[in-house]
PDB file of C-alpha atoms in Angstrom:
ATOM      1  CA  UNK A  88     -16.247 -23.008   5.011  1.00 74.00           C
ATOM      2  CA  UNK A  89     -16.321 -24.035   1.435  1.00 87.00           C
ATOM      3  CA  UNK A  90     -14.037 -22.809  -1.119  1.00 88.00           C
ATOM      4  CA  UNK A  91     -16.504 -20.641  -2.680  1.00 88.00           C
ATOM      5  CA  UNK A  92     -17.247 -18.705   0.769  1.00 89.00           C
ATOM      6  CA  UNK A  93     -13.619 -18.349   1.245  1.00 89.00           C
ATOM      7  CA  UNK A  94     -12.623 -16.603  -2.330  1.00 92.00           C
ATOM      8  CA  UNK A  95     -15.656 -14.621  -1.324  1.00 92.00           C
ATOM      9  CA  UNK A  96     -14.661 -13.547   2.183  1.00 91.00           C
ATOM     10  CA  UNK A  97     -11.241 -13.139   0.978  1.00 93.00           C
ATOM     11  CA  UNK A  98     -12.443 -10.467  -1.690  1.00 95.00           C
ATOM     12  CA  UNK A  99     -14.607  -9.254   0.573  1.00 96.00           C
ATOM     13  CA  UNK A 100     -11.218  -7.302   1.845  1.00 96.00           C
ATOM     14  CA  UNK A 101     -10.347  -5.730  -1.198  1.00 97.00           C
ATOM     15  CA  UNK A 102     -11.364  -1.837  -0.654  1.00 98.00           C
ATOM     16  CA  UNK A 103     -11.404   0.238  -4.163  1.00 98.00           C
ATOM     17  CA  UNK A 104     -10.686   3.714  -3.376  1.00 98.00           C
ATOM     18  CA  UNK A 105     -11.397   6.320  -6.512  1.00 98.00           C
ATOM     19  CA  UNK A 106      -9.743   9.916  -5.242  1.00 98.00           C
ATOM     20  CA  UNK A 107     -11.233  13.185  -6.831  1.00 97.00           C
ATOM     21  CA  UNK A 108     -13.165  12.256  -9.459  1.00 97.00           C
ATOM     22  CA  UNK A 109     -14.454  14.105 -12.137  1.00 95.00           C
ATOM     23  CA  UNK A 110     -17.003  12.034 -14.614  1.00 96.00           C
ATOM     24  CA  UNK A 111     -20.256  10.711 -12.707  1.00 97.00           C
ATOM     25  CA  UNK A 112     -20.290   8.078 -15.582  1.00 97.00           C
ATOM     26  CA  UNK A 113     -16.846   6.890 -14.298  1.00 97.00           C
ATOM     27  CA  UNK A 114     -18.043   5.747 -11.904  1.00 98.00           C
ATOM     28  CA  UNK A 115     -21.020   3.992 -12.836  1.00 98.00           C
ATOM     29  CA  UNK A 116     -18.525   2.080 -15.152  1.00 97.00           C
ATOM     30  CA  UNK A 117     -15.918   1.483 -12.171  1.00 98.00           C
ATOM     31  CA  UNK A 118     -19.339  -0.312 -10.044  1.00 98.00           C
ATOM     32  CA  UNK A 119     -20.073  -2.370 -13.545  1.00 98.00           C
ATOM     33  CA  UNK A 120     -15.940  -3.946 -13.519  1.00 97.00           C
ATOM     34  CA  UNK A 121     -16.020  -3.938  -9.937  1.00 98.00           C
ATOM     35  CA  UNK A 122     -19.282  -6.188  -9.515  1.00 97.00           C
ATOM     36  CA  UNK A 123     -17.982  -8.415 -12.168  1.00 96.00           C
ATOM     37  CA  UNK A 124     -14.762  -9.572  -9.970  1.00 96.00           C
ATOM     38  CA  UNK A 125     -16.843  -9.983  -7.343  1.00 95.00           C
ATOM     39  CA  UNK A 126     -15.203  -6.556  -5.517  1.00 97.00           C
ATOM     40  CA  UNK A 127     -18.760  -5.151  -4.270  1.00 96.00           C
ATOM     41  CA  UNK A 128     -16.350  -2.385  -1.759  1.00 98.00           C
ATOM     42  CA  UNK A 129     -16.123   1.202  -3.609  1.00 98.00           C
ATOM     43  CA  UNK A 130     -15.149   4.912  -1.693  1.00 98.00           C
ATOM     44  CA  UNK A 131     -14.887   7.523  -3.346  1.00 98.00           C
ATOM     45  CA  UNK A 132     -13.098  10.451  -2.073  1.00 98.00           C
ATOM     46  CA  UNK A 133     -13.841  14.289  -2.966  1.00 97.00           C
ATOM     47  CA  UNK A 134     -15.936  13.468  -6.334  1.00 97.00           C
ATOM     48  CA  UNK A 135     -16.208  16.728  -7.833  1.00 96.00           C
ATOM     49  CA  UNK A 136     -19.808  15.889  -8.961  1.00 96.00           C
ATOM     50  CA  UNK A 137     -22.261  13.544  -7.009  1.00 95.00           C
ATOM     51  CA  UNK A 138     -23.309   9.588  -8.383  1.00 97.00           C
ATOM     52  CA  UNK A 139     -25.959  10.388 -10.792  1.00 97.00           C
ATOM     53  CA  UNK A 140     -28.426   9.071 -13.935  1.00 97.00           C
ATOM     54  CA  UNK A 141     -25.489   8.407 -15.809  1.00 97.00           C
ATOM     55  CA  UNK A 142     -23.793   6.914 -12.925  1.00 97.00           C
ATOM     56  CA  UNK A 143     -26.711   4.255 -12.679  1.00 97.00           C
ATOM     57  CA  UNK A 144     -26.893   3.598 -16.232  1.00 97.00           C
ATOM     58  CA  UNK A 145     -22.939   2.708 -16.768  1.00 97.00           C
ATOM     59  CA  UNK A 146     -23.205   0.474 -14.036  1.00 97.00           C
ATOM     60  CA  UNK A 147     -25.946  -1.295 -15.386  1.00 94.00           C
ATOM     61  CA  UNK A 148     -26.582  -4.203 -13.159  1.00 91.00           C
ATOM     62  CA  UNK A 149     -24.063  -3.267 -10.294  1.00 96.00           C
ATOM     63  CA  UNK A 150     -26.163  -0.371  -8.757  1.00 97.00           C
ATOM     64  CA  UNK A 151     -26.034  -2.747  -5.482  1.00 97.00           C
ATOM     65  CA  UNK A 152     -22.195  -1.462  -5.687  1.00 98.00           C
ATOM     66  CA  UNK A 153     -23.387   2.565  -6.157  1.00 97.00           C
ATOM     67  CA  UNK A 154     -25.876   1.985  -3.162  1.00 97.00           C
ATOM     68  CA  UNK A 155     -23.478   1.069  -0.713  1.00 97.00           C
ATOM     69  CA  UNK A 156     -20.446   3.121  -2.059  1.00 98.00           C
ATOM     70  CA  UNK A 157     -19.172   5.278   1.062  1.00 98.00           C
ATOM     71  CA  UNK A 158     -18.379   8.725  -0.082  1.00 98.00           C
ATOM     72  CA  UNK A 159     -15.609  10.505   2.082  1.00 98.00           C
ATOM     73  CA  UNK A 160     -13.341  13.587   1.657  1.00 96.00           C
ATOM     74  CA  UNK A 161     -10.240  12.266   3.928  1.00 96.00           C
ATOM     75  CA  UNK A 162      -8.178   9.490   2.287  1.00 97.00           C
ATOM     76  CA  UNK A 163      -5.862   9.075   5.396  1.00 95.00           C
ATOM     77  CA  UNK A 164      -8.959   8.150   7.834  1.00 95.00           C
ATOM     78  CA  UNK A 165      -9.999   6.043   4.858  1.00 97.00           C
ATOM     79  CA  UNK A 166      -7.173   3.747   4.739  1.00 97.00           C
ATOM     80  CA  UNK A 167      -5.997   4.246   8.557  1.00 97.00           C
ATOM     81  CA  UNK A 168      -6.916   0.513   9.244  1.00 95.00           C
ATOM     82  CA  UNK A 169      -5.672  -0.580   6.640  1.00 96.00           C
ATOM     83  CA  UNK A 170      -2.354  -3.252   6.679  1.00 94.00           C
ATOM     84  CA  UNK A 171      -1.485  -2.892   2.547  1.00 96.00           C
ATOM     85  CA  UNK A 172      -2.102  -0.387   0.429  1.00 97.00           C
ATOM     86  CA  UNK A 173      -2.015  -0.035  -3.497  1.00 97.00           C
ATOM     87  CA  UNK A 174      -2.075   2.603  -5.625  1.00 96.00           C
ATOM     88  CA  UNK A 175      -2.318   2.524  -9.197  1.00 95.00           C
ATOM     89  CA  UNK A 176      -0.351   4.573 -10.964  1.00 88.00           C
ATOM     90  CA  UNK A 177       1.684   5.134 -14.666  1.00 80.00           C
ATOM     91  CA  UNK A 178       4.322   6.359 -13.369  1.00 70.00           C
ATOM     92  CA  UNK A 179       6.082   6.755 -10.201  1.00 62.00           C
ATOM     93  CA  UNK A 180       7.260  10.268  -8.799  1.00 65.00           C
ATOM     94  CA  UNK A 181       9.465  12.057  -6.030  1.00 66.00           C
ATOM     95  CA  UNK A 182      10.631   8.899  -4.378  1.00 74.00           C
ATOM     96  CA  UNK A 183       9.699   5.660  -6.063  1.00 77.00           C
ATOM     97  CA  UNK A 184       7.595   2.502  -4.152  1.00 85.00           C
ATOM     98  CA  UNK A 185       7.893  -1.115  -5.685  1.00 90.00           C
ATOM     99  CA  UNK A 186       6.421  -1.769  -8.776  1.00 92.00           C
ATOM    100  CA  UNK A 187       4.527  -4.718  -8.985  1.00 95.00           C
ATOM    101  CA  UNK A 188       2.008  -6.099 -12.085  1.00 96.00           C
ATOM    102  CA  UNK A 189      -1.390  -6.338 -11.612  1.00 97.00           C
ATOM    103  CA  UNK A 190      -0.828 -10.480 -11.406  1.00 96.00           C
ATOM    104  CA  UNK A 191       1.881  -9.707  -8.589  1.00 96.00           C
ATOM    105  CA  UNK A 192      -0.234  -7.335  -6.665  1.00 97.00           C
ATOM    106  CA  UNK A 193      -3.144  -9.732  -6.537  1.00 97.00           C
ATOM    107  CA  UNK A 194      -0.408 -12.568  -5.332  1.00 96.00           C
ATOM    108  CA  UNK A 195       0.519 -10.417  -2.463  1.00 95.00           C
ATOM    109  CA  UNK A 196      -2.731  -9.545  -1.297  1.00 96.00           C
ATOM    110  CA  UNK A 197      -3.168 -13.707  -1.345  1.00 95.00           C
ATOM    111  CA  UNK A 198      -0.454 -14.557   0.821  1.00 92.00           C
ATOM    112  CA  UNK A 199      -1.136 -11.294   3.233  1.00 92.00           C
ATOM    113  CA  UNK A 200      -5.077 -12.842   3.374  1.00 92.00           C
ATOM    114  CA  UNK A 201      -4.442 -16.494   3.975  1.00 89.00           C
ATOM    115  CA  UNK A 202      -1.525 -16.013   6.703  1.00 85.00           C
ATOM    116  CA  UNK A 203      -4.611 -14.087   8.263  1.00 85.00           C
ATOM    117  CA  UNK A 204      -6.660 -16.727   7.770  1.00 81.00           C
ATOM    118  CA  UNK A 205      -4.315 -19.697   8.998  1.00 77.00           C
ATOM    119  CA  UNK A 206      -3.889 -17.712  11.946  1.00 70.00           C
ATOM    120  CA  UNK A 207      -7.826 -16.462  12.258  1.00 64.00           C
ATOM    121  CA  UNK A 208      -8.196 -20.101  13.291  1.00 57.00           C
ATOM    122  CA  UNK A 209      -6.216 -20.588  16.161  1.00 51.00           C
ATOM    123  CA  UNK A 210      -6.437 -16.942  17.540  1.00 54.00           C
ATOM    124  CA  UNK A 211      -9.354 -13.633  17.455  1.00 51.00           C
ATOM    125  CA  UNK A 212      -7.576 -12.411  14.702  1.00 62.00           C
ATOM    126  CA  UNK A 213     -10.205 -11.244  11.316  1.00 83.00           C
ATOM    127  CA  UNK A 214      -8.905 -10.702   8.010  1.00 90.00           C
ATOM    128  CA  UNK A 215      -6.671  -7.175   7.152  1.00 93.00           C
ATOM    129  CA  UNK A 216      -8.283  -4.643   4.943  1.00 96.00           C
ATOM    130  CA  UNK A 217      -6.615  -4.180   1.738  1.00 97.00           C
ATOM    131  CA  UNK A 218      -7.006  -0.883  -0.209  1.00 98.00           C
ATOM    132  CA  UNK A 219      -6.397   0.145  -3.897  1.00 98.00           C
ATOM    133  CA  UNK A 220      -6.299   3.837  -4.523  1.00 98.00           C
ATOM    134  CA  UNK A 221      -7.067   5.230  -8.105  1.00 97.00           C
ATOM    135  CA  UNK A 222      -6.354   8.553  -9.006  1.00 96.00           C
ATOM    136  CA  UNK A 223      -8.027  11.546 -11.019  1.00 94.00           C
ATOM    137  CA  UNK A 224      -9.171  11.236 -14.681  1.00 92.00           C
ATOM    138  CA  UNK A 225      -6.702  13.859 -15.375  1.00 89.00           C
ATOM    139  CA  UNK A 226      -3.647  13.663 -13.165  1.00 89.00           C
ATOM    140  CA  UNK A 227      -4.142  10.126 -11.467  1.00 92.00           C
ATOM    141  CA  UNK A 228      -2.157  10.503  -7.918  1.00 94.00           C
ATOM    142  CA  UNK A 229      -0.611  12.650  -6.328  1.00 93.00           C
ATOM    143  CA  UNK A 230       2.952  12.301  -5.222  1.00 91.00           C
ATOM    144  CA  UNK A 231       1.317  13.127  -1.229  1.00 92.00           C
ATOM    145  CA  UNK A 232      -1.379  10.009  -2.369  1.00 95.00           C
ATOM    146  CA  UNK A 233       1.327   7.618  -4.086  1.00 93.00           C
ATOM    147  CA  UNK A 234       3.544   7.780  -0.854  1.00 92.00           C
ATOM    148  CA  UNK A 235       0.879   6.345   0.958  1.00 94.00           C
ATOM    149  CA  UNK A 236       0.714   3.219  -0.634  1.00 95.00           C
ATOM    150  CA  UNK A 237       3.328  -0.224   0.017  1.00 94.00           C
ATOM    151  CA  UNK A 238       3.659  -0.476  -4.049  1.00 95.00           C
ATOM    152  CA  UNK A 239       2.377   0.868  -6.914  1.00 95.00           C
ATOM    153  CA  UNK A 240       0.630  -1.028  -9.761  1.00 96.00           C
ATOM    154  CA  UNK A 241       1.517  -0.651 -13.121  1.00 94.00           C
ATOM    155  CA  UNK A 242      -0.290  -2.037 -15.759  1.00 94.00           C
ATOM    156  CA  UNK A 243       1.840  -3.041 -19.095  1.00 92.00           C
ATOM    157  CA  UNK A 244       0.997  -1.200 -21.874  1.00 90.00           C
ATOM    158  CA  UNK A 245       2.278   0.740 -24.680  1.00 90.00           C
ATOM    159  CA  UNK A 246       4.927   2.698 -23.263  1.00 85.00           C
ATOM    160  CA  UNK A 247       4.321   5.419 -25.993  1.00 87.00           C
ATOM    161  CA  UNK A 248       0.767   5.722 -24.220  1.00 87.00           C
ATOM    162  CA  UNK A 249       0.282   3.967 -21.342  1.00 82.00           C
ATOM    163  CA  UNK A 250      -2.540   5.605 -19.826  1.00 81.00           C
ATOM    164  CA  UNK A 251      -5.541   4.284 -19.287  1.00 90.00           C
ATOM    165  CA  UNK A 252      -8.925   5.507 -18.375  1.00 93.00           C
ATOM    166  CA  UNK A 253      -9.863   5.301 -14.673  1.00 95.00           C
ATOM    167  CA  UNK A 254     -12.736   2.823 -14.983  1.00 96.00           C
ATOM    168  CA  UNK A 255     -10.499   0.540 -17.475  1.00 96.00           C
ATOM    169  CA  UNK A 256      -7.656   0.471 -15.199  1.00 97.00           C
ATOM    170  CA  UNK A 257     -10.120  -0.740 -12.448  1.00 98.00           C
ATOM    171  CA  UNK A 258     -11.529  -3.200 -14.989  1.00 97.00           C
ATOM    172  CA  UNK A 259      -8.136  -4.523 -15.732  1.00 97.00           C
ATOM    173  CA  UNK A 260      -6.714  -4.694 -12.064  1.00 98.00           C
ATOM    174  CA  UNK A 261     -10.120  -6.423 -10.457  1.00 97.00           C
ATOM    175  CA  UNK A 262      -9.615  -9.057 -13.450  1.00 97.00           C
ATOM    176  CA  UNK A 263      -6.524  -9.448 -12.524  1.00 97.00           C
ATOM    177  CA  UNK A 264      -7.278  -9.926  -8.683  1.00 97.00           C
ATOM    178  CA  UNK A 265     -10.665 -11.683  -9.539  1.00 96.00           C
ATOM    179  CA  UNK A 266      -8.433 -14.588 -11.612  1.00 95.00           C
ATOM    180  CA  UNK A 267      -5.433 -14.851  -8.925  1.00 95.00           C
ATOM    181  CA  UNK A 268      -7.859 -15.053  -6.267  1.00 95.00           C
ATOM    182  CA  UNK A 269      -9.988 -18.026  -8.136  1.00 93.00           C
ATOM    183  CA  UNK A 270      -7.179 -19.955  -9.226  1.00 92.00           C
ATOM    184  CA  UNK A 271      -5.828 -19.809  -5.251  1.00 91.00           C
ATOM    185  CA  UNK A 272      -9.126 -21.258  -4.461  1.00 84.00           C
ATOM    186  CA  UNK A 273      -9.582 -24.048  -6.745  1.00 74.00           C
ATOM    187  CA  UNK A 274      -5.675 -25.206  -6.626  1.00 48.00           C
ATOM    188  CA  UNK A 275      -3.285 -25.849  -3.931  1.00 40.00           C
ATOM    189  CA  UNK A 276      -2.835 -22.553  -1.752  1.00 40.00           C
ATOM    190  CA  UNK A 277       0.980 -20.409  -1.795  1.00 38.00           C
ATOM    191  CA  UNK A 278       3.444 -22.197  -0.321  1.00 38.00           C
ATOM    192  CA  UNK A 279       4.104 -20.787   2.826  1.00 38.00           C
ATOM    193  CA  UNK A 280       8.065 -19.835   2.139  1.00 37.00           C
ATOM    194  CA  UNK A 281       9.317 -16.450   2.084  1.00 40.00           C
ATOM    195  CA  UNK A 282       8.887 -14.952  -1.734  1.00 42.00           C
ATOM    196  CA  UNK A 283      10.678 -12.320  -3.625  1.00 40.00           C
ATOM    197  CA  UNK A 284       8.753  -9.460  -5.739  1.00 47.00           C
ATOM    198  CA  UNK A 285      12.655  -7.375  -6.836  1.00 50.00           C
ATOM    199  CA  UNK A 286      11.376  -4.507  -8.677  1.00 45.00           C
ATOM    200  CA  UNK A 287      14.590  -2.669 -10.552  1.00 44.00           C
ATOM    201  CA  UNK A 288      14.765   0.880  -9.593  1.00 43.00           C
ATOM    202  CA  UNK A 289      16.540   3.018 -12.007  1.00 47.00           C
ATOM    203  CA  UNK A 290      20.079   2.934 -10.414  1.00 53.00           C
ATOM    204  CA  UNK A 291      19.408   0.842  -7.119  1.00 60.00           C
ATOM    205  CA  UNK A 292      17.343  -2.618  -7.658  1.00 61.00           C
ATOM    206  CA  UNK A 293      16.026  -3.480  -4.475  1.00 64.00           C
ATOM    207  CA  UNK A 294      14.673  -6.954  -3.279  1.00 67.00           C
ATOM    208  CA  UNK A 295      11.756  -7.274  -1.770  1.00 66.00           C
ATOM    209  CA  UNK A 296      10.994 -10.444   0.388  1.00 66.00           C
ATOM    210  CA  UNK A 297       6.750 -11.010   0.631  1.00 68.00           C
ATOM    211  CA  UNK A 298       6.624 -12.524   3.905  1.00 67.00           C
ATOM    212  CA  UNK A 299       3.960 -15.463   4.461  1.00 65.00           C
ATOM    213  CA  UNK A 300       5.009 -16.769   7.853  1.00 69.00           C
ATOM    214  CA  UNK A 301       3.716 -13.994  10.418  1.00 71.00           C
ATOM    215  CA  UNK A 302       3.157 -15.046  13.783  1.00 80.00           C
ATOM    216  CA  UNK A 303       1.090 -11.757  14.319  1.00 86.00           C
ATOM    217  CA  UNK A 304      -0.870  -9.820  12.286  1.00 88.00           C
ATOM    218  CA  UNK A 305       0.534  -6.405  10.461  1.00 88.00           C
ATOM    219  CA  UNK A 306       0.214  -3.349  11.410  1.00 93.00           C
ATOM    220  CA  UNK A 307      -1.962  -0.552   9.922  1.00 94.00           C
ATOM    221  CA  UNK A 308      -1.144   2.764   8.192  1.00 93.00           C
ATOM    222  CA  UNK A 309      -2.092   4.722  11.362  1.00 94.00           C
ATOM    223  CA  UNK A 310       0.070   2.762  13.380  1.00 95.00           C
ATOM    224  CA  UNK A 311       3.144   2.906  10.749  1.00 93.00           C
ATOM    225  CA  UNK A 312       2.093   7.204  10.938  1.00 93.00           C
ATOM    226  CA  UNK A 313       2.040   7.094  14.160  1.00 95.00           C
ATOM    227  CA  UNK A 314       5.807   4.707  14.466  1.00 95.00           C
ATOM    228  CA  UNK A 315       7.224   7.319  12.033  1.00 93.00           C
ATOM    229  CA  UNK A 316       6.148  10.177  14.127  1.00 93.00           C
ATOM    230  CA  UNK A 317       7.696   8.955  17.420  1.00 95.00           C
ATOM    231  CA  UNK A 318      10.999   8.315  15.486  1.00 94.00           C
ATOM    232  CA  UNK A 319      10.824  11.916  14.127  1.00 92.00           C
ATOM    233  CA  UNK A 320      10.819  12.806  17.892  1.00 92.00           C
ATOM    234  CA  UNK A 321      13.167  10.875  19.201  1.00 93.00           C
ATOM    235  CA  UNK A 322      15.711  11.805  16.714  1.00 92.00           C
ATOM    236  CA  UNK A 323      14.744  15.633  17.361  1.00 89.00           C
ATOM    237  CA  UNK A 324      15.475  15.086  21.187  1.00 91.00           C
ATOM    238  CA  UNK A 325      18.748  13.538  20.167  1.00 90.00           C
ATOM    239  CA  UNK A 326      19.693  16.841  17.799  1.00 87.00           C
ATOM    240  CA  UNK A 327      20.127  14.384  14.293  1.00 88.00           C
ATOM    241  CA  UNK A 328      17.501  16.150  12.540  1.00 83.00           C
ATOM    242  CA  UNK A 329      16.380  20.001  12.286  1.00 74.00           C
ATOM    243  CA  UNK A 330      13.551  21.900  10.801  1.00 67.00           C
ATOM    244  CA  UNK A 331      14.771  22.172   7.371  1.00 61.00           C
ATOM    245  CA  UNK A 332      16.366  18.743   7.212  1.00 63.00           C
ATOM    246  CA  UNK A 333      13.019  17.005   7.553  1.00 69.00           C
ATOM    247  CA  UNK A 334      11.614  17.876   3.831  1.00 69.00           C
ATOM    248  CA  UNK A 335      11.859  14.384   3.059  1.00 80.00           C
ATOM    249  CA  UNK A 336      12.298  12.528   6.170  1.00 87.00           C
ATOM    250  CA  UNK A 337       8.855  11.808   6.865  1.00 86.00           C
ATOM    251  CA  UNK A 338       8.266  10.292   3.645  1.00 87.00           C
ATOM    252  CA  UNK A 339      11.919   7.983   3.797  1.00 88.00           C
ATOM    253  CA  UNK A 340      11.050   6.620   7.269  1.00 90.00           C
ATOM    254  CA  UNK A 341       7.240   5.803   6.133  1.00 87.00           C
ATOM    255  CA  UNK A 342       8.214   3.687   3.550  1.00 87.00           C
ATOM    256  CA  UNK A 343      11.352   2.071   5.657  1.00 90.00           C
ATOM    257  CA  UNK A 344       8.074   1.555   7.843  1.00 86.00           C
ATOM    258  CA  UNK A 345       6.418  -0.533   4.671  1.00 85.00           C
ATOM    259  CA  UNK A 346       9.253  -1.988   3.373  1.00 85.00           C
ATOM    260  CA  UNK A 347      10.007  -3.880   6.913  1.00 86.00           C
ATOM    261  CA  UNK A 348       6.691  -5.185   6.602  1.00 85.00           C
ATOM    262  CA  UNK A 349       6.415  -4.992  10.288  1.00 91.00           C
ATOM    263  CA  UNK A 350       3.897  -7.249  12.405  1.00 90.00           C
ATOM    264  CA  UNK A 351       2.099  -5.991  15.849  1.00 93.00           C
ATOM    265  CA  UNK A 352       4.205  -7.674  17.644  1.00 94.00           C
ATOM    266  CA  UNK A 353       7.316  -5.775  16.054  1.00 94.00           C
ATOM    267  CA  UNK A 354       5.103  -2.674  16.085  1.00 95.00           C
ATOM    268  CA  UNK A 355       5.187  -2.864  19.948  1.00 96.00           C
ATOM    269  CA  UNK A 356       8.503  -3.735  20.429  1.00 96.00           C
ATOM    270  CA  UNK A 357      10.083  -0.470  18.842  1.00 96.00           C
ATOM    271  CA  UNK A 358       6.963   1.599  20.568  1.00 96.00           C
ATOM    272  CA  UNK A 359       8.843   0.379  23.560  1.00 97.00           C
ATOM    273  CA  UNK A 360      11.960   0.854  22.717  1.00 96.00           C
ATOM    274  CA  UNK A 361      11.521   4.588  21.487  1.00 96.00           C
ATOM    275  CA  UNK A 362       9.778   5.543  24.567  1.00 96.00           C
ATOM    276  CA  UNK A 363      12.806   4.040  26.782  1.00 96.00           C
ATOM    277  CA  UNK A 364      14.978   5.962  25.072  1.00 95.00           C
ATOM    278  CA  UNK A 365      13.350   9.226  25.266  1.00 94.00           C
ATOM    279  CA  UNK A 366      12.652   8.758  28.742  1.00 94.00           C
ATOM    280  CA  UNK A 367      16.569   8.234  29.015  1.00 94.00           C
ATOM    281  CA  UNK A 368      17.113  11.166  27.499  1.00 92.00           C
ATOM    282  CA  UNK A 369      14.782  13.837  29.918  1.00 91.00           C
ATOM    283  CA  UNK A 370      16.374  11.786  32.975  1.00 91.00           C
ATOM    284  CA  UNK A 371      19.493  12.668  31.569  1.00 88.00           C
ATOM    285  CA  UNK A 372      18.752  16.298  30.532  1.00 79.00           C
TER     286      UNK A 372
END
């Protein structure tokens, strides 16, 4: 495979996901920036009015993008194979996810694709889907949307007005991911030791290591849901969590979930483990 087919295949993974939107033209414009960087893979999710005329003409020479752009109205089954997840946002709310650059995200998704791809070679394993939500033209994300996603990518701007319009955000992020992706390609690939992305949280930095050395390949979104879930239970049999204590519990153990980056292998192990220890528990009982 040259090195051309492999920035291709690698982009190939990157899924843009626009959620509620409310401008047809939008996303005409989103196709055009998309179909620039070479990311030909749009959803959109609950538009509040259809693709259109003036969909077609803002995307100008990217229709190709418009005619195969899968429209949906459930962002979970969306991203629910899925093994990273961005979200775009100005702002983060309720309880924060790293906060990575454009430049950063796009480095992530690199090492995330290649240890894929090393291992792709040796094993029946295909590249992981990678998705990057956008919000409304209004209101961007909401805080149910933004705790879906590993981190959240801010865009440096003016801090006295740092919002930007939907299809310029997409314009600016695909750039970004477009020029990471093309200078992996052309130069020596990321060196295969563990990274850092520490994003400073307002009282509580937190380091973040970007593993590059799986020997499996992550898990998805479902399967984090569905890890979450079981632990929800098994502390419930174990009387450490009630009814009204679980307001934010879901949401805490998700991204615990994200932030151990776990693998399949990892995935199964704790599956295992939870299930052992429930079964203790009704033996016991």
């Amino acid at each position: 495979m040259t090195q051309t087919d492999r920035l291709a295949a690698c982009l190939a993974q990157i899924h843009t996901i626009m959620i509620g939107t409310t401008l047809p033209a939008n996303i005409g414009s989103a196709a055009r920036a998309l179909h620039t960087m070479g990311l030909d893979n749009l959803t959109i999710i609950n538009p509040r009015l259809p693709i259109d005329q003036s969909s077609i003409a803002n995307a100008a020479g990217a229709t190709c993008v418009l005619d195969n752009a899968v429209i949906a109205d459930d962002l979970t089954s969306i991203i629910n194979d899925c093994s990273l997840v961005f979200a775009a946002s100005a702002r983060s709310r309720q309880l924060p996810r790293p906060v990575v650059t454009p430049s950063m995200a796009a480095d992530i998704a690199i090492t995330r694709l290649l240890t894929a791809e090393s291992l792709a070679t040796t094993q029946a394993h295909s590249l992981p889907k990678i998705a990057i939500l956008f919000g409304r033209e209004d209101r961007g994300l909401t805080n149910e949307e933004l705790a879906l996603a590993h981190y959240h990518i801010q865009i440096p701007a003016n801090p006295a007005y740092p919002v930007l319009n939907v299809a310029s955000a997409i314009q600016v992020i695909a750039a970004c991911f477009y020029e990471r992706f093309s200078a992996q390609f052309a130069h020596s690939p990321i060196s295969s030791t563990k990274q850092t992305q520490g994003v400073a949280q307002t009282q509580y930095p937190l380091e973040l290591v970007v593993r590059s050395d799986w020997d499996a390949p992550a898990i998805t979104h479902q399967q984090a849901d569905e890890l979450t879930t079981a632990l929800i239970a098994l502390m419930e049999q174990l009387d450490l969590v009630r009814d009204d204590k679980l307001t934010q519990l879901t949401n805490r153990l998700l991204r615990l979930n994200q932030r151990l980056q776990l693998d399949q292998k990892e995935y199964a192990l704790m599956r295992a483990l939870i299930a052992k220890i429930s079964t203790a528990i009704k033996t016991a009982t």
